[in-house]
Coordinates of C-alpha atoms in Angstrom, one line a residue:
X1 CA 4.1 -15.1 -12.6
X2 CA 7.4 -14.3 -13.4
X3 CA 9.3 -13.0 -10.5
X4 CA 9.6 -9.4 -11.0
X5 CA 13.2 -7.1 -9.6
X6 CA 11.9 -3.7 -8.3
X7 CA 16.2 -1.6 -8.3
X8 CA 16.8 1.1 -6.8
X9 CA 19.4 1.9 -8.9
X10 CA 18.5 4.5 -10.9
X11 CA 18.0 6.4 -7.9
X12 CA 19.5 6.4 -4.5
X13 CA 17.1 6.5 -2.3
X14 CA 14.7 4.3 -0.7
X15 CA 11.3 5.0 -1.6
X16 CA 11.7 5.3 -5.3
X17 CA 7.9 3.2 -5.3
X18 CA 5.5 2.1 -4.4
X19 CA 2.9 -0.4 -4.9
X20 CA -0.9 0.1 -5.9
X21 CA -2.8 -3.9 -6.7
X22 CA -0.8 -4.9 -9.6
X23 CA 1.1 -2.0 -10.4
X24 CA 4.3 -0.3 -9.8
X25 CA 5.5 3.2 -9.9
X26 CA 9.0 4.3 -9.6
X27 CA 11.1 7.0 -10.3
X28 CA 14.2 7.3 -12.0
X29 CA 16.0 9.9 -13.3
X30 CA 13.2 12.9 -14.0
X31 CA 10.5 10.2 -15.5
X32 CA 8.0 8.4 -13.1
X33 CA 6.7 5.4 -14.5
X34 CA 4.2 3.1 -14.4
X35 CA 4.8 -0.5 -14.3
X36 CA 2.0 -3.6 -14.6
X37 CA 3.2 -7.0 -12.8
X38 CA -0.1 -8.6 -14.3
X39 CA 1.1 -7.8 -18.2
X40 CA 4.9 -7.3 -17.4
X41 CA 5.5 -4.0 -19.3
X42 CA 6.3 -0.8 -18.4
X43 CA 2.3 1.2 -19.1
X44 CA 4.2 4.6 -19.5
X45 CA 6.3 7.2 -18.7
X46 CA 5.3 10.6 -16.9
X47 CA 8.0 13.8 -17.4
X48 CA 7.1 17.1 -15.9
X49 CA 9.8 16.6 -13.3
X50 CA 13.1 19.0 -13.7
X51 CA 15.7 16.8 -11.0
X52 CA 16.1 13.7 -10.0
X53 CA 12.0 11.7 -8.5
X54 CA 13.1 10.8 -4.8
X55 CA 9.9 9.5 -3.6
X56 CA 6.7 8.6 -5.4
X57 CA 3.7 7.1 -3.8
X58 CA -0.1 5.9 -4.6
X59 CA -2.5 7.6 -2.9
X60 CA -6.0 5.6 -2.4
X61 CA -7.9 7.5 -5.1
X62 CA -5.4 5.7 -7.9
X63 CA -3.4 8.9 -7.9
X64 CA 0.4 9.2 -8.4
X65 CA 2.4 11.7 -6.1
X66 CA 6.0 12.0 -6.6
X67 CA 8.9 14.2 -5.2
X68 CA 11.9 14.7 -7.5
X69 CA 15.3 16.2 -5.6
X70 CA 14.3 20.2 -6.1
X71 CA 11.6 20.0 -4.0
X72 CA 8.7 20.4 -7.1
X73 CA 5.6 18.0 -6.3
X74 CA 3.2 16.2 -9.4
X75 CA 0.4 14.5 -8.6
X76 CA -0.6 13.0 -12.0

C-alpha cells in the first residue's frame, strides 16, 4: 500500500478527519470528502454545509456526522 498523507491544512481544526475501516472522511471548506485508502482515490464529495466543516465522525453503523462553523450538523 502506498503511503497516505492526511493534512489538516484545509481547515485549522484537529478533528477534521476520521477513519472507518479503509475509508477516511474529512472536511475541507464546506465539503465532506470520503477517501478510500485501498483504491487511493476520493469516492465522493458531500455538499450541504454553508460554512467551513470543523468536525467529522463515523458512527458504528457507517453513517457520517459533520458539523460546520455555524454549528449546523448533518448526518449523511
